[in-house]
Amino acid sequence: MLTILFDGIAYGMLLFVLASGLAVTLGLMNFVNLAHGSFAMAGGYITVVLVNWLGFPFFASLPLAFAASAVIGFIFERTLYVHVYRKPHLDQVLFTIGLVFMSVAALDYVMGSSQVFVQVPDYLQGQFNFFGVGIGRYRLLIIVICGLLTIALQFILAGTRFGSRLRAAVDDSRVARGLGINVNRIFAFTFAFGSGLAGLGGALGVEILGLDPTFPLKFMIYFLIVVTVGGTSSITGPFLASLLLGISDVAGKYYVPTLGSFVIYTIMIVVLIWRPQGLFSRASSR
Amino acid sequence: MIPPRPTILAATEWLSARARWHPLEFVFWIVAFAAIWLMPERHLILTEIAWLALFALSLDLILGYAGIISLGHAAFFGFGGYIAALLAKYEIVNEPVLALLIAGVGAMALGFVTSFLVLRGSDLTRLMVTLGVALLLRELANRYGWLTGGADGLQGAIIQPLFGTFRFDMFGHTGYAYSVTVLFILFLIARRLVNSPFGLSLMSVKGNPLRSSAIGISVDARLVAIYTIAAGYAGIAGALLAQTTAFASLEMFSFDRSADLLLVLIIGGAGYLYGGMIGAIIFKVMQDYLSALTPQYWPFWIGLVLVVIVLVGRDRITTWTTPFRRLAARLDWRAARRAAAASNEGQKP
C-alpha cells in the first residue's frame, strides 16, 4: 500500500519535471506545444548514447542531457517557434504535431524502433526495506532529485529578479514590455530551460517509463493533463496535479488493472468540464 | 407593399450565387463516377480516397464551418467502423447499406452526447477533451476484447452482397462504386446544409460567437447540431472503411488518424466542401508514392509537410489554387452573363 504510494509519488515527481517546461510555455505565451515530449525523448536518447555507447557514468550524463536538450530547445525556439507564436491555435497544433511526427520518424531511423534501456549503476538497483515499506533505490533517487529541482524552481520563480520578470511577463506581457522587460529574451531562456528540464526528466525516466521513438506520442496526453488540470498560473498547481496523476495512475493500474488508463482520461475530462481553467488556479487568470 | 431594397436584392443574389452549381463541380463528379469504369485497376486506392474524403468533409463541417478544433475526430470514425464490423460479424444486419445507416446514427448519438463537452472552454480544452474521448474509446475497445477482438482487431466479419446482388470483390470494384455513391449523397446533403440559413449562422458563430448570440443565434444549439451531424459523417466514413476491408482495428481510434485528417483538410483548404476531397486525393497519392520509397518513415514526411505548411502560412498555401479559380471563373459562363446583366442594370437610370 505505502509502496504504491511511494511509487506513485516518484512517478508524479518525474511527470512534474517532464511537464514543468510545458506549463511555462502554455502559461507565458499561450502557446500549445504538443512537441514538448520530443525534447524529453531527446534527453533520454542522449543519456542512452552517453552511458551505453560511450561509457559515461550515469550521474555525469544527467547534466549533459539537461544541457543538450536545452541547447536543442533554444535553437528550435529561435529558428522555428518564434514564427508561430502569433498564429492561431490551429496552426500551433499542426506545427507541433508535425515536429512530433518528424522526431518520431527521425529517431526511429537513427536508433531503431525497439525499446532501449540504460545501464543504471548497481547501487541504484533493487529495493530496501524501511519500516516495512519496500522502497526502490532508483525511485528514491528520483524523488530526491525532483524534489530538489522543485524547490529550486519555486525559489527561482518566487525569489529572484528573473522570476519576478517572468511572472510579470506571464501576467501581462504588454505592460511588462512597457516596463522595459525583454519578454522575448526571457521567453527564449525559459523555453530552453523548460526543454532542458524535459530532457533531464526523459533521462531519469528511461528506467521507469521506458524509451522508444513513440515516447512523445505516448506521453503527450500526460503532459497536457498535468498542465491543464494544474493550471498555468503557478508552479504548485502543476506540481500537485502531477502528484495526483502519478499516484492515481500507479494505484489505478495496480488495483483495477482491467480499466487501464481509463480512470485517468475520465478524471481529466471531468475536471476540464468542471473547471476549464484548471483545478488549482485562480478563477480569472485569463 | 414595400418594394425590396437594393441591399436585400444584392444579398439574395449573393446567397443564391453561392449555392449555385459551378460547371467544374459537374466535371469533378462526372470524373469521380467515370472512374468506376475508366480506372478499374486503381479502385483500391480510389476507395481509400473516397472514405478519407468523407472523413475530411466531416471534420471540415466542424472545423471549417464552426471553428471547433478537434484532435479526436477518429473517435467517431472508429465507433462507426466497429458498429459496421460488429453488425456484419454477428450477422445482425446483413444489408450493408442498412448497417451503414445504423453506424451513422450510432456515431451521431455519440457525437450528440460528447458535443456538450466541447461547448465550454478554450481551444486547448477542446483539444484535450476531444483527444480524451478518442483515447477513452480506444481503451474501451482494447479492454472489451471478447467483443472487439482487442489489439488484434475485429476479424472474421463477412460483408454480405450489396442489396443482395453486388458482391464485394477483392479488387474493390463494388467497394469503389459503393463508396463514391455514399460520398456523393452525403456531399449533396452537406452542400445543402452549409448553404442553408443554418450553415450561414454557423459561419457567423465561427466568426464571432458573442455577436452571433446578440443577433439571436443560439450558439450552443448550433454547435451541438453540427457536431452531431459531423460525428455521423465520420461514423459513416469509418463504416465504409470497415465494410470495404471487412476489418476494424484499434488503429481506427488512433491519434495519428486524427492528426493525418487535420493534414488532409489543411492541404485541401478548410472552409469549403471540396477542400477535404482535394486534400484526400493529394494525401493518398503522396502517401502511395512516399511510402513506396520509405514505408517505415512515412510519418516524417507528414510532419515535414505540416511544419512547412504552417511556416509558409496556410492562406498562402491555398493560393496555389488561384490560377484554377480564375480559370473556373472564366469557365462559369452563367456568372459572366449575370455580371454583364448587373452592370447594364446599374447604367439604367
XYZ file of C-alpha atoms in Angstrom:
635
model
C 0.000 0.000 0.000
C 2.619 2.519 1.082
C 4.922 1.163 -1.589
C 2.333 2.028 -4.179
C 2.027 5.499 -2.727
C 5.792 5.823 -2.842
C 5.985 4.655 -6.449
C 3.149 6.992 -7.318
C 4.949 9.949 -5.792
C 8.125 9.098 -7.686
C 6.158 8.787 -10.906
C 4.351 12.052 -10.227
C 7.574 13.918 -9.457
C 9.054 12.643 -12.687
C 5.997 13.801 -14.602
C 6.306 17.188 -12.993
C 9.896 17.662 -14.106
C 8.933 16.490 -17.581
C 5.928 18.789 -17.849
C 7.009 21.910 -15.959
C 8.568 23.430 -19.059
C 5.301 22.991 -20.878
C 3.429 24.704 -18.054
C 5.551 27.793 -18.560
C 5.239 27.717 -22.347
C 1.486 27.408 -22.224
C 1.109 29.926 -19.446
C 3.522 32.524 -20.727
C 2.859 32.666 -24.412
C -0.443 30.805 -24.543
C 1.362 28.541 -26.989
C 0.118 24.988 -27.491
C 3.301 22.972 -27.694
C 2.461 19.339 -28.324
C 6.104 18.641 -29.178
C 7.287 19.018 -25.604
C 7.720 15.257 -25.315
C 10.179 15.306 -28.202
C 12.643 17.301 -26.090
C 12.209 14.810 -23.263
C 12.874 11.999 -25.702
C 15.989 13.800 -26.918
C 17.293 13.897 -23.338
C 16.532 10.223 -22.865
C 18.337 9.142 -26.013
C 21.315 11.351 -25.239
C 21.671 9.580 -21.914
C 21.369 6.197 -23.548
C 24.070 7.040 -26.078
C 26.372 8.540 -23.445
C 26.033 5.740 -20.910
C 25.646 2.661 -23.082
C 27.838 3.538 -26.043
C 30.414 5.946 -24.722
C 30.667 4.590 -21.205
C 29.891 7.772 -19.293
C 28.893 7.358 -15.654
C 25.130 7.689 -15.178
C 25.335 10.749 -12.967
C 27.628 12.624 -15.334
C 25.228 12.044 -18.181
C 22.287 13.719 -16.432
C 23.630 17.314 -16.571
C 24.753 16.672 -20.133
C 21.264 15.522 -21.072
C 19.887 18.678 -19.500
C 22.346 20.932 -21.314
C 21.944 19.253 -24.681
C 18.153 19.355 -24.561
C 18.277 22.986 -23.504
C 20.504 23.826 -26.461
C 18.238 21.941 -28.836
C 15.237 23.732 -27.358
C 16.944 27.090 -27.699
C 17.840 26.507 -31.329
C 14.318 25.367 -32.190
C 12.802 28.291 -30.341
C 14.933 30.865 -32.144
C 14.638 29.366 -35.609
C 11.161 27.851 -35.769
C 8.889 28.540 -32.827
C 9.235 32.335 -32.975
C 7.389 32.347 -36.263
C 4.411 30.519 -34.832
C 3.734 32.421 -31.594
C 1.374 34.903 -33.140
C -0.505 32.382 -35.225
C -3.866 30.881 -34.256
C -4.040 27.770 -32.109
C -4.826 25.552 -35.052
C -1.517 26.472 -36.665
C 0.353 25.850 -33.430
C -1.237 22.440 -33.106
C -0.430 21.492 -36.691
C 3.114 22.763 -36.407
C 3.927 20.944 -33.187
C 2.251 17.719 -34.311
C 4.439 17.951 -37.382
C 7.519 18.260 -35.196
C 6.406 15.239 -33.151
C 5.972 13.088 -36.250
C 9.331 14.178 -37.599
C 11.139 13.471 -34.341
C 9.468 10.068 -34.008
C 10.418 9.004 -37.519
C 13.908 10.501 -37.302
C 14.754 8.673 -34.071
C 13.244 5.513 -35.472
C 15.665 5.891 -38.372
C 18.720 6.630 -36.241
C 18.149 4.484 -33.158
C 15.752 1.790 -34.342
C 12.183 1.264 -33.254
C 12.774 -1.082 -30.338
C 12.686 -0.005 -26.713
C 16.061 0.960 -25.256
C 17.327 0.729 -21.698
C 20.040 2.481 -19.812
C 22.537 0.765 -17.532
C 21.881 2.136 -14.091
C 24.723 1.686 -11.579
C 24.368 -1.355 -9.336
C 23.947 0.592 -6.136
C 20.782 2.189 -7.537
C 19.083 -1.078 -8.316
C 16.835 -3.094 -6.080
C 14.804 -2.210 -3.039
C 15.486 -1.767 0.633
C 13.082 -2.163 3.486
C 12.232 0.869 5.532
C 9.859 0.151 8.439
C 8.083 -2.465 6.372
C 7.803 -0.302 3.261
C 9.628 -1.517 0.191
C 11.469 1.435 -1.290
C 13.119 1.270 -4.688
C 16.524 2.916 -4.581
C 16.169 4.387 -8.031
C 12.761 5.804 -7.208
C 14.129 7.343 -4.055
C 16.818 8.995 -6.153
C 14.161 10.374 -8.469
C 12.193 11.775 -5.558
C 15.303 13.417 -4.142
C 16.408 14.945 -7.448
C 12.957 16.070 -8.484
C 12.189 17.395 -5.024
C 15.352 19.491 -5.065
C 14.520 20.712 -8.547
C 11.033 21.695 -7.473
C 12.360 23.682 -4.547
C 14.913 25.331 -6.818
C 12.254 26.172 -9.365
C 9.995 27.623 -6.733
C 12.911 29.699 -5.451
C 13.828 30.942 -8.923
C 10.274 31.904 -9.689
C 9.435 33.478 -6.362
C 12.734 34.825 -5.119
C 14.915 36.024 -7.974
C 14.766 39.023 -10.232
C 14.422 36.774 -13.244
C 11.465 35.073 -11.612
C 9.649 38.312 -10.967
C 10.245 39.405 -14.551
C 8.941 36.100 -15.778
C 5.840 36.385 -13.618
C 5.316 39.934 -14.848
C 5.532 38.707 -18.420
C 3.065 35.916 -17.659
C 0.540 38.240 -16.086
C 0.613 40.929 -18.726
C 3.256 40.795 -21.412
C 2.325 44.192 -22.853
C 2.808 46.076 -19.622
C 5.953 44.067 -18.947
C 7.321 45.193 -22.300
C 6.366 48.729 -21.407
C 8.420 48.497 -18.260
C 11.474 47.614 -20.303
C 11.482 43.893 -19.720
C 12.784 41.996 -22.723
C 9.960 39.483 -22.897
C 11.325 37.734 -25.976
C 14.662 37.036 -24.346
C 13.003 35.863 -21.161
C 10.851 33.581 -23.146
C 13.723 32.129 -25.173
C 15.620 31.450 -21.984
C 12.596 29.923 -20.265
C 11.841 27.749 -23.261
C 15.408 26.473 -23.312
C 15.294 25.841 -19.580
C 11.973 24.027 -19.874
C 13.318 21.872 -22.682
C 16.352 21.142 -20.552
C 14.143 20.044 -17.671
C 12.183 17.863 -20.068
C 15.448 16.346 -21.257
C 16.532 15.679 -17.694
C 13.163 14.125 -16.951
C 13.487 11.995 -20.054
C 16.932 10.873 -18.940
C 15.696 9.949 -15.471
C 12.583 8.351 -16.880
C 14.277 5.858 -19.217
C 14.411 3.355 -16.384
C 10.794 3.808 -15.259
C 8.773 4.923 -18.260
C 10.737 3.101 -20.924
C 12.021 4.802 -24.041
C 11.218 4.163 -27.658
C 10.652 6.538 -30.577
C 6.917 6.827 -29.891
C 7.614 8.362 -26.466
C 6.352 11.879 -27.391
C 3.040 10.492 -28.638
C 2.552 8.177 -25.673
C 3.175 10.798 -23.021
C 1.816 13.872 -24.767
C -1.557 13.376 -23.127
C 0.040 13.046 -19.688
C 1.930 16.318 -20.034
C -1.181 18.065 -21.225
C -3.184 16.660 -18.332
C -0.624 17.948 -15.836
C -0.733 21.404 -17.326
C -4.441 21.746 -17.975
C -5.504 20.196 -14.705
C -2.895 22.047 -12.695
C -3.465 25.383 -14.330
C -0.683 27.579 -15.609
C -0.689 30.402 -13.124
C 1.688 28.903 -10.588
C 4.221 26.133 -10.216
C 2.400 24.482 -7.322
C -0.679 23.746 -9.419
C 1.095 21.544 -11.951
C 3.130 20.037 -9.112
C 0.047 18.907 -7.207
C -1.599 17.803 -10.443
C 1.363 15.632 -11.392
C 1.496 14.041 -7.934
C -2.224 13.324 -8.183
C -1.820 11.928 -11.679
C 1.199 9.826 -10.723
C -0.418 8.316 -7.649
C -3.779 7.658 -9.266
C -2.162 6.143 -12.352
C 0.041 3.779 -10.367
C -2.747 2.916 -7.932
C -5.278 2.529 -10.721
C -3.041 0.173 -12.667
C -2.361 -1.832 -9.517
C -5.862 -2.147 -8.063
C -8.049 -2.111 -11.174
C -5.724 -3.230 -13.970
C -8.669 -4.060 -16.242
C -9.557 -0.403 -16.510
C -6.071 0.646 -17.568
C -5.731 4.319 -18.341
C -9.495 4.639 -18.377
C -9.545 6.265 -14.940
C -7.056 8.949 -15.908
C -8.863 10.004 -19.050
C -12.218 10.103 -17.292
C -10.843 12.217 -14.464
C -9.254 14.553 -16.979
C -12.476 15.072 -18.936
C -14.492 15.605 -15.774
C -12.017 18.151 -14.427
C -11.880 20.002 -17.721
C -15.636 20.261 -17.888
C -15.974 21.208 -14.267
C -13.151 23.719 -14.146
C -11.793 24.552 -17.611
C -9.145 26.848 -16.170
C -7.606 24.083 -14.057
C -8.120 22.671 -10.591
C -5.613 24.761 -8.726
C -5.713 28.085 -10.474
C -7.431 31.325 -9.692
C -10.707 31.693 -11.480
C -9.854 34.769 -13.524
C -6.364 34.018 -14.757
C -7.096 34.584 -18.430
C -46.306 46.630 -50.307
C -42.808 47.891 -49.609
C -40.505 47.388 -52.586
C -37.406 45.319 -51.724
C -34.420 47.487 -51.070
C -31.266 47.100 -53.200
C -29.151 45.722 -50.321
C -31.627 42.917 -49.779
C -31.619 42.188 -53.502
C -27.829 42.159 -53.550
C -27.719 39.892 -50.538
C -30.236 37.491 -52.070
C -28.262 37.477 -55.289
C -25.008 36.802 -53.426
C -26.553 33.991 -51.431
C -28.100 32.262 -54.401
C -24.843 32.679 -56.345
C -23.058 30.858 -53.508
C -25.476 27.997 -53.643
C -25.460 27.646 -57.431
C -23.648 24.725 -59.023
C -20.392 25.604 -60.704
C -19.559 23.868 -64.004
C -16.328 22.485 -62.525
C -18.345 20.736 -59.847
C -20.150 18.761 -62.540
C -16.782 17.889 -64.062
C -15.475 16.739 -60.664
C -18.341 14.354 -60.003
C -18.514 13.096 -63.575
C -14.817 12.193 -63.341
C -15.367 10.588 -59.937
C -18.163 8.384 -61.258
C -16.464 7.734 -64.592
C -13.551 6.259 -62.637
C -15.820 3.302 -61.843
C -15.435 2.202 -65.476
C -12.287 4.012 -66.588
C -9.804 3.121 -63.872
C -10.710 -0.373 -62.669
C -7.115 -1.220 -61.701
C -6.961 1.733 -59.302
C -10.154 1.009 -57.402
C -8.499 0.067 -54.124
C -6.759 3.403 -53.658
C -9.778 5.252 -55.044
C -11.928 3.627 -52.376
C -9.499 4.839 -49.731
C -9.671 8.318 -51.197
C -13.465 8.190 -51.099
C -13.789 7.347 -47.404
C -10.941 9.677 -46.478
C -12.670 12.472 -48.385
C -15.879 11.785 -46.491
C -13.993 11.793 -43.197
C -12.293 15.088 -44.092
C -15.644 16.531 -45.155
C -16.913 15.671 -41.708
C -14.012 17.460 -39.997
C -14.496 20.410 -42.322
C -18.074 20.777 -41.112
C -16.913 21.396 -37.549
C -13.505 22.975 -38.163
C -14.013 24.948 -41.345
C -17.608 25.970 -40.777
C -17.992 26.054 -36.991
C -14.387 26.657 -35.886
C -14.080 23.769 -33.400
C -10.551 22.338 -33.291
C -10.688 18.598 -32.734
C -7.798 16.231 -32.170
C -10.079 13.276 -31.595
C -12.303 13.068 -34.604
C -11.149 9.488 -35.050
C -13.409 8.618 -32.103
C -16.490 8.738 -34.324
C -14.674 7.161 -37.243
C -13.673 4.177 -35.149
C -17.057 3.955 -33.463
C -18.862 3.791 -36.788
C -16.329 1.321 -38.124
C -16.726 -1.024 -35.178
C -20.518 -0.848 -35.341
C -20.483 -1.788 -39.023
C -17.972 -4.584 -38.494
C -19.828 -5.995 -35.475
C -23.166 -5.911 -37.256
C -21.631 -7.867 -40.104
C -19.701 -10.312 -37.947
C -22.647 -11.381 -35.809
C -24.971 -11.235 -38.807
C -27.347 -8.883 -37.058
C -27.802 -6.707 -40.099
C -26.861 -8.274 -43.398
C -27.639 -5.422 -45.740
C -24.529 -3.193 -45.913
C -26.489 -0.021 -46.650
C -28.671 -0.531 -43.604
C -25.620 -1.297 -41.458
C -24.005 1.868 -42.784
C -27.007 3.902 -41.715
C -27.038 2.318 -38.283
C -23.329 3.077 -37.897
C -24.012 6.682 -38.866
C -26.858 7.015 -36.389
C -24.783 5.378 -33.649
C -21.915 7.790 -34.249
C -24.394 10.663 -34.251
C -25.674 9.586 -30.852
C -22.108 9.516 -29.556
C -21.481 12.887 -31.160
C -24.579 14.335 -29.524
C -23.545 13.119 -26.084
C -19.965 14.340 -26.389
C -20.900 17.618 -28.070
C -21.766 19.103 -24.697
C -18.150 18.562 -23.695
C -16.784 20.823 -26.427
C -19.116 23.710 -25.763
C -17.125 25.027 -22.848
C -13.602 26.250 -22.636
C -10.847 27.430 -24.900
C -9.211 25.775 -27.891
C -6.846 23.932 -25.599
C -9.675 22.489 -23.514
C -11.433 21.335 -26.669
C -8.263 19.732 -27.952
C -7.818 17.851 -24.727
C -11.433 16.781 -24.406
C -11.728 15.510 -27.976
C -8.399 13.746 -27.669
C -9.515 12.287 -24.336
C -12.747 10.929 -25.791
C -10.889 9.195 -28.610
C -8.388 7.700 -26.168
C -11.204 6.527 -23.900
C -12.944 4.735 -26.747
C -9.716 3.153 -27.850
C -9.116 1.966 -24.305
C -12.651 0.570 -24.130
C -12.257 -1.273 -27.429
C -8.997 -2.675 -26.143
C -10.487 -3.811 -22.824
C -13.579 -5.486 -24.185
C -11.588 -7.852 -26.338
C -14.294 -10.553 -26.271
C -16.455 -8.215 -28.327
C -13.997 -6.192 -30.368
C -11.084 -8.569 -30.779
C -8.845 -6.231 -28.756
C -5.429 -5.420 -30.114
C -5.708 -7.962 -32.934
C -8.615 -6.125 -34.471
C -12.047 -7.435 -35.306
C -11.568 -10.285 -37.707
C -13.948 -12.663 -39.353
C -16.556 -10.176 -40.461
C -18.113 -11.179 -43.771
C -19.838 -8.384 -45.590
C -22.903 -9.628 -47.407
C -23.521 -8.520 -51.015
C -24.860 -5.032 -51.521
C -28.676 -5.115 -51.967
C -28.236 -8.874 -52.006
C -26.706 -8.783 -55.502
C -23.400 -6.896 -55.722
C -20.672 -8.873 -54.007
C -17.660 -7.033 -52.523
C -14.688 -8.293 -54.550
C -11.018 -8.181 -53.670
C -10.226 -5.663 -56.399
C -12.520 -3.085 -54.830
C -14.776 -2.609 -57.852
C -18.012 -2.803 -55.867
C -16.322 -1.054 -52.958
C -15.443 1.986 -55.004
C -18.823 2.334 -56.685
C -20.468 1.980 -53.287
C -18.130 4.455 -51.531
C -18.289 7.104 -54.206
C -22.081 6.933 -54.268
C -22.285 7.308 -50.500
C -19.809 10.169 -50.669
C -21.834 11.900 -53.357
C -25.145 11.591 -51.483
C -23.644 12.839 -48.233
C -21.879 15.613 -50.107
C -25.210 16.761 -51.538
C -26.691 16.882 -48.049
C -23.689 18.781 -46.698
C -23.837 21.202 -49.603
C -27.480 21.880 -48.933
C -26.685 22.242 -45.245
C -23.898 24.800 -45.481
C -25.816 26.956 -47.935
C -28.912 26.972 -45.773
C -29.577 29.659 -43.153
C -28.327 27.118 -40.647
C -24.949 26.933 -42.406
C -24.708 30.708 -42.604
C -25.456 31.040 -38.905
C -22.672 28.530 -38.203
C -20.195 30.691 -40.077
C -21.284 33.686 -38.067
C -20.761 31.681 -34.871
C -17.272 30.848 -36.078
C -16.588 34.494 -36.818
C -17.798 35.883 -33.518
C -19.828 33.831 -31.022
C -20.704 36.825 -28.868
C -22.145 38.922 -31.665
C -23.952 35.923 -33.126
C -25.777 35.375 -29.880
C -26.554 39.096 -29.812
C -28.351 38.870 -33.161
C -30.407 35.966 -31.920
C -28.462 32.847 -32.906
C -28.448 30.236 -30.165
C -24.761 29.422 -30.365
C -24.725 26.297 -28.234
C -27.613 24.661 -30.039
C -25.928 25.261 -33.421
C -22.657 23.815 -32.244
C -24.364 20.736 -30.787
C -26.251 20.230 -34.033
C -23.256 20.497 -36.341
C -21.063 18.406 -34.056
C -23.689 15.675 -34.059
C -24.028 15.769 -37.835
C -20.277 15.751 -38.353
C -19.962 12.792 -35.993
C -22.490 10.915 -38.097
C -20.478 11.649 -41.240
C -17.297 10.429 -39.580
C -19.085 7.291 -38.403
C -20.256 6.534 -41.924
C -16.734 7.093 -43.238
C -15.429 4.600 -40.673
C -18.182 2.148 -41.558
C -17.234 2.438 -45.237
C -13.649 1.534 -44.384
C -14.791 -1.382 -42.226
C -17.152 -2.686 -44.892
C -14.811 -2.355 -47.841
C -11.967 -4.063 -45.977
C -14.122 -6.339 -43.764
C -11.910 -5.384 -40.831
C -11.866 -2.986 -37.915
C -8.912 -2.320 -35.643
C -7.886 -0.178 -32.689
C -5.838 1.885 -35.098
C -9.108 3.449 -36.273
C -9.236 5.372 -32.989
C -5.593 6.402 -33.003
C -4.243 9.877 -32.534
C -2.300 9.550 -35.785
C -5.524 9.173 -37.677
C -6.946 12.396 -36.248
C -3.686 14.198 -36.938
C -3.469 12.884 -40.508
C -7.009 14.050 -41.023
C -6.094 17.588 -39.998
C -3.305 17.476 -42.560
C -5.684 16.262 -45.269
C -8.058 19.122 -44.603
C -5.289 21.705 -44.381
C -3.755 20.634 -47.693
C -7.076 20.991 -49.436
C -8.105 24.075 -47.503
C -10.711 24.241 -44.740
C -13.978 26.088 -45.057
C -15.164 24.883 -48.458
C -16.588 21.487 -49.173
C -14.112 20.426 -51.848
C -11.153 21.100 -49.548
C -11.413 17.708 -47.910
C -11.793 15.876 -51.228
C -8.862 17.593 -52.914
C -6.827 17.080 -49.760
C -7.742 13.386 -49.683
C -6.629 12.902 -53.279
C -3.305 14.691 -52.741
C -2.697 12.944 -49.415
C -3.326 9.430 -50.692
C -1.286 9.908 -53.846
C 1.537 11.355 -51.771
C 1.286 8.506 -49.279
C 1.272 5.944 -52.059
C 4.402 7.460 -53.564
C 6.359 8.255 -50.393
C 5.607 5.079 -48.511
C 6.767 3.141 -51.543
C 10.121 4.898 -51.093
C 10.417 4.588 -47.304
C 7.494 2.678 -45.816
C 8.617 2.963 -42.202
C 9.488 6.638 -42.184
C 6.369 7.912 -43.856
C 5.334 9.924 -40.715
C 8.469 12.016 -41.158
C 7.157 13.352 -44.432
C 3.729 14.052 -42.955
C 5.435 16.013 -40.206
C 7.590 17.915 -42.656
C 4.574 18.865 -44.756
C 2.730 20.083 -41.649
C 5.663 22.183 -40.451
C 6.261 23.684 -43.876
C 2.569 24.473 -44.345
C 2.432 26.346 -41.052
C 5.692 28.208 -41.610
C 4.735 29.265 -45.107
C 1.236 30.150 -43.945
C -1.981 28.301 -44.556
C -3.523 31.118 -46.594
C -0.535 31.275 -48.847
C -0.628 27.514 -49.384
C -4.139 27.635 -50.746
C -3.140 30.381 -53.191
C -1.812 27.649 -55.450
C -5.463 27.244 -56.394
C -5.752 30.891 -57.560
C -4.987 30.245 -61.245
C -7.528 27.424 -61.203
C -10.099 29.669 -59.577
C -9.503 32.313 -62.225
C -9.920 29.678 -64.886
C -13.026 28.454 -63.117
C -14.473 31.953 -63.042
C -13.890 32.276 -66.791
C -15.482 28.888 -67.394
C -18.598 29.867 -65.475
C -20.435 31.444 -68.366
C -23.637 31.933 -66.400
C -21.889 34.032 -63.768
C -20.317 36.164 -66.502
C -23.716 36.687 -68.092
C -25.174 37.689 -64.734
C -22.356 40.131 -64.102
C -22.962 41.717 -67.511
C -26.670 41.961 -66.787
C -25.977 43.532 -63.425
C -23.710 46.190 -64.923
C -26.381 47.007 -67.524
C -28.875 47.283 -64.716
C -26.592 49.745 -62.954
C -26.260 52.016 -66.002
C -30.007 52.412 -66.335
C -31.331 55.495 -64.590
